[in-house]
Amino acid sequence: GLENKKITPNTNFYCPGYYVLGNTPFKCHSKTGHGTINLNTGITLSCNVYFYHTAQLVGLEALDDLAGQFGIGRTTGIDLLDERRGNLPSEKIIKTARREGWYLSETIQEGIGQGKLTASPLQMVNMVATIANGGTLYRPFLVKQIEDGSGKIIRQMNPTVMDKVNVTEE
């Protein structure tokens, strides 16, 4: 939302404990709601309603683009067998697969990391590490180096840049 200038840190949304889209309520974990809150409070309280609003403003394409830059929906390249890539649904793929449109309800659910979006714990850790690394997404590895019995390094694992996230530092 910030990156796409759809919200600012001071953007307020009202959380009564649910968000209604059409005739369907989408719940927040707080049954009584959080009241009127800004982004910082939305993050602090993990308010679903705040992020339902934000996801609706941002839209699926922008959500998917940024999540993809952080490595969601693709393998991390870690040195393990059978790594799964997770699922970063796109409107085009969904339309083709089920021969009907993408629903706005699916976009708002993706805004809180639910619905058809799936990610491994490693992808989530790598996403946080990418933020800590100033936007550089590295290929994770389990072993830093391999040594022989005398301590001589046989193989050194060096960080490999997988991607650079295209967002402003702010």
mmCIF file of C-alpha atoms in Angstrom, residues 7-169:
data_model
loop_
_atom_site.group_PDB
_atom_site.id
_atom_site.type_symbol
_atom_site.label_atom_id
_atom_site.label_comp_id
_atom_site.label_asym_id
_atom_site.label_seq_id
_atom_site.Cartn_x
_atom_site.Cartn_y
_atom_site.Cartn_z
ATOM 1 C CA ILE A 7 -2.036 4.508 1.747
ATOM 2 C CA THR A 8 0.289 6.515 3.973
ATOM 3 C CA PRO A 9 1.384 5.693 7.522
ATOM 4 C CA ASN A 10 -1.423 8.018 8.646
ATOM 5 C CA THR A 11 -4.192 6.414 6.599
ATOM 6 C CA ASN A 12 -6.965 5.396 8.959
ATOM 7 C CA PHE A 13 -9.504 2.616 8.563
ATOM 8 C CA TYR A 14 -12.279 1.705 10.943
ATOM 9 C CA CYS A 15 -12.361 -1.856 12.278
ATOM 10 C CA PRO A 16 -15.660 -2.900 13.867
ATOM 11 C CA GLY A 17 -14.434 -6.511 14.029
ATOM 12 C CA TYR A 18 -15.406 -7.404 10.465
ATOM 13 C CA TYR A 19 -15.263 -6.173 6.875
ATOM 14 C CA VAL A 20 -18.274 -6.569 4.621
ATOM 15 C CA LEU A 21 -17.799 -7.215 0.917
ATOM 16 C CA GLY A 22 -21.106 -7.598 -0.872
ATOM 17 C CA ASN A 23 -23.154 -9.646 1.560
ATOM 18 C CA THR A 24 -20.204 -11.499 3.057
ATOM 19 C CA PRO A 25 -18.530 -10.510 6.312
ATOM 20 C CA PHE A 26 -14.789 -11.159 6.669
ATOM 21 C CA LYS A 27 -13.785 -11.270 10.293
ATOM 22 C CA CYS A 28 -10.991 -9.740 12.270
ATOM 23 C CA HIS A 29 -9.583 -11.707 15.194
ATOM 24 C CA SER A 30 -10.949 -8.985 17.468
ATOM 25 C CA LYS A 31 -14.683 -9.642 17.674
ATOM 26 C CA THR A 32 -15.319 -6.161 19.077
ATOM 27 C CA GLY A 33 -12.964 -4.499 16.598
ATOM 28 C CA HIS A 34 -10.062 -2.108 16.976
ATOM 29 C CA GLY A 35 -11.871 1.128 16.163
ATOM 30 C CA THR A 36 -10.220 3.699 13.912
ATOM 31 C CA ILE A 37 -6.558 2.789 13.425
ATOM 32 C CA ASN A 38 -3.580 3.826 11.316
ATOM 33 C CA LEU A 39 -0.950 1.618 9.664
ATOM 34 C CA ASN A 40 1.317 1.317 12.716
ATOM 35 C CA THR A 41 -1.589 0.243 14.904
ATOM 36 C CA GLY A 42 -2.862 -2.064 12.156
ATOM 37 C CA ILE A 43 0.492 -3.851 12.112
ATOM 38 C CA THR A 44 0.852 -3.851 15.898
ATOM 39 C CA LEU A 45 -2.625 -5.305 16.435
ATOM 40 C CA SER A 46 -2.468 -7.527 13.328
ATOM 41 C CA CYS A 47 -5.837 -6.122 12.271
ATOM 42 C CA ASN A 48 -7.291 -8.078 9.355
ATOM 43 C CA VAL A 49 -9.763 -5.308 8.551
ATOM 44 C CA TYR A 50 -6.976 -2.756 8.050
ATOM 45 C CA PHE A 51 -5.289 -5.028 5.536
ATOM 46 C CA TYR A 52 -8.536 -6.030 3.800
ATOM 47 C CA HIS A 53 -9.026 -2.324 3.038
ATOM 48 C CA THR A 54 -5.419 -1.932 1.920
ATOM 49 C CA ALA A 55 -5.482 -5.008 -0.337
ATOM 50 C CA GLN A 56 -8.665 -3.782 -2.010
ATOM 51 C CA LEU A 57 -7.020 -0.422 -2.731
ATOM 52 C CA VAL A 58 -3.762 -1.956 -3.973
ATOM 53 C CA GLY A 59 -5.268 -4.700 -6.130
ATOM 54 C CA LEU A 60 -4.154 -8.218 -6.915
ATOM 55 C CA GLU A 61 -1.595 -7.417 -9.603
ATOM 56 C CA ALA A 62 0.410 -5.056 -7.382
ATOM 57 C CA LEU A 63 0.160 -7.433 -4.397
ATOM 58 C CA ASP A 64 1.421 -10.331 -6.508
ATOM 59 C CA ASP A 65 4.201 -8.280 -8.079
ATOM 60 C CA LEU A 66 5.664 -7.270 -4.742
ATOM 61 C CA ALA A 67 5.184 -10.685 -3.114
ATOM 62 C CA GLY A 68 6.935 -12.267 -6.108
ATOM 63 C CA GLN A 69 9.897 -9.920 -5.759
ATOM 64 C CA PHE A 70 10.255 -11.128 -2.165
ATOM 65 C CA GLY A 71 10.378 -14.735 -3.395
ATOM 66 C CA ILE A 72 6.810 -15.786 -2.648
ATOM 67 C CA GLY A 73 5.501 -18.321 -5.172
ATOM 68 C CA ARG A 74 8.898 -19.610 -6.258
ATOM 69 C CA THR A 75 11.508 -21.885 -4.772
ATOM 70 C CA THR A 76 14.252 -20.354 -2.645
ATOM 71 C CA GLY A 77 16.958 -22.502 -4.232
ATOM 72 C CA ILE A 78 18.014 -23.972 -0.897
ATOM 73 C CA ASP A 79 20.143 -27.101 -1.079
ATOM 74 C CA LEU A 80 17.334 -29.515 -0.159
ATOM 75 C CA LEU A 81 15.354 -31.939 -2.301
ATOM 76 C CA ASP A 82 11.714 -31.443 -3.256
ATOM 77 C CA GLU A 83 11.347 -27.832 -2.215
ATOM 78 C CA ARG A 84 7.868 -26.514 -2.985
ATOM 79 C CA ARG A 85 7.348 -23.111 -4.530
ATOM 80 C CA GLY A 86 4.098 -22.283 -2.783
ATOM 81 C CA ASN A 87 1.307 -20.545 -4.637
ATOM 82 C CA LEU A 88 1.137 -16.939 -5.716
ATOM 83 C CA PRO A 89 -2.193 -16.898 -7.536
ATOM 84 C CA SER A 90 -2.684 -14.587 -10.483
ATOM 85 C CA GLU A 91 -5.960 -13.513 -11.980
ATOM 86 C CA LYS A 92 -4.934 -14.912 -15.381
ATOM 87 C CA ILE A 93 -4.026 -18.349 -13.996
ATOM 88 C CA ILE A 94 -7.215 -18.581 -11.953
ATOM 89 C CA LYS A 95 -9.404 -17.536 -14.891
ATOM 90 C CA THR A 96 -7.779 -20.206 -17.057
ATOM 91 C CA ALA A 97 -7.945 -22.928 -14.402
ATOM 92 C CA ARG A 98 -11.555 -22.508 -13.418
ATOM 93 C CA ARG A 99 -12.949 -20.636 -16.436
ATOM 94 C CA GLU A 100 -14.366 -17.840 -14.347
ATOM 95 C CA GLY A 101 -13.126 -14.599 -12.927
ATOM 96 C CA TRP A 102 -11.084 -13.719 -9.915
ATOM 97 C CA TYR A 103 -13.166 -12.454 -7.044
ATOM 98 C CA LEU A 104 -12.389 -9.356 -5.027
ATOM 99 C CA SER A 105 -12.894 -11.485 -1.904
ATOM 100 C CA GLU A 106 -9.823 -13.481 -2.967
ATOM 101 C CA THR A 107 -7.774 -10.290 -3.236
ATOM 102 C CA ILE A 108 -8.633 -9.119 0.259
ATOM 103 C CA GLN A 109 -7.852 -12.568 1.675
ATOM 104 C CA GLU A 110 -4.473 -12.473 -0.054
ATOM 105 C CA GLY A 111 -3.910 -9.124 1.667
ATOM 106 C CA ILE A 112 -3.689 -10.965 4.992
ATOM 107 C CA GLY A 113 -1.745 -13.933 3.604
ATOM 108 C CA GLN A 114 -4.719 -16.273 3.330
ATOM 109 C CA GLY A 115 -6.936 -17.642 0.582
ATOM 110 C CA LYS A 116 -5.157 -19.180 -2.389
ATOM 111 C CA LEU A 117 -1.782 -17.712 -1.387
ATOM 112 C CA THR A 118 0.595 -20.244 0.158
ATOM 113 C CA ALA A 119 4.196 -19.850 1.268
ATOM 114 C CA SER A 120 6.647 -22.035 3.130
ATOM 115 C CA PRO A 121 8.106 -20.975 6.473
ATOM 116 C CA LEU A 122 11.478 -20.675 4.707
ATOM 117 C CA GLN A 123 9.998 -18.284 2.131
ATOM 118 C CA MET A 124 8.590 -16.157 4.952
ATOM 119 C CA VAL A 125 11.941 -16.105 6.774
ATOM 120 C CA ASN A 126 13.673 -15.218 3.519
ATOM 121 C CA MET A 127 11.188 -12.385 2.966
ATOM 122 C CA VAL A 128 12.003 -10.917 6.391
ATOM 123 C CA ALA A 129 15.731 -11.406 5.727
ATOM 124 C CA THR A 130 15.318 -9.531 2.436
ATOM 125 C CA ILE A 131 13.927 -6.553 4.329
ATOM 126 C CA ALA A 132 16.832 -6.745 6.799
ATOM 127 C CA ASN A 133 19.275 -7.012 3.873
ATOM 128 C CA GLY A 134 18.099 -3.737 2.351
ATOM 129 C CA GLY A 135 16.022 -5.396 -0.350
ATOM 130 C CA THR A 136 18.499 -8.029 -1.505
ATOM 131 C CA LEU A 137 17.033 -11.535 -1.748
ATOM 132 C CA TYR A 138 19.684 -14.196 -1.178
ATOM 133 C CA ARG A 139 19.570 -17.924 -1.852
ATOM 134 C CA PRO A 140 19.535 -19.560 1.579
ATOM 135 C CA PHE A 141 21.818 -22.448 2.443
ATOM 136 C CA LEU A 142 22.081 -24.776 5.416
ATOM 137 C CA VAL A 143 25.850 -25.198 5.664
ATOM 138 C CA LYS A 144 28.302 -22.288 5.634
ATOM 139 C CA GLN A 145 31.341 -24.438 4.933
ATOM 140 C CA ILE A 146 32.567 -28.023 4.820
ATOM 141 C CA GLU A 147 35.810 -28.882 6.580
ATOM 142 C CA ASP A 148 37.951 -32.000 6.633
ATOM 143 C CA GLY A 149 39.026 -33.697 9.888
ATOM 144 C CA SER A 150 41.909 -31.238 10.374
ATOM 145 C CA GLY A 151 39.733 -28.152 10.000
ATOM 146 C CA LYS A 152 40.834 -27.355 6.446
ATOM 147 C CA ILE A 153 37.981 -25.822 4.466
ATOM 148 C CA ILE A 154 37.030 -28.100 1.584
ATOM 149 C CA ARG A 155 34.093 -26.055 0.342
ATOM 150 C CA GLN A 156 32.840 -22.587 1.233
ATOM 151 C CA MET A 157 29.231 -21.634 0.558
ATOM 152 C CA ASN A 158 28.956 -18.039 -0.576
ATOM 153 C CA PRO A 159 25.784 -15.967 -0.607
ATOM 154 C CA THR A 160 24.156 -15.809 -4.026
ATOM 155 C CA VAL A 161 21.892 -12.896 -4.890
ATOM 156 C CA MET A 162 18.589 -14.189 -6.259
ATOM 157 C CA ASP A 163 16.872 -10.843 -6.747
ATOM 158 C CA LYS A 164 16.737 -7.217 -5.720
ATOM 159 C CA VAL A 165 13.362 -6.032 -4.488
ATOM 160 C CA ASN A 166 12.302 -2.907 -6.351
ATOM 161 C CA VAL A 167 10.895 -0.827 -3.492
ATOM 162 C CA THR A 168 11.962 2.371 -1.844
ATOM 163 C CA GLU A 169 13.721 2.085 1.494
#
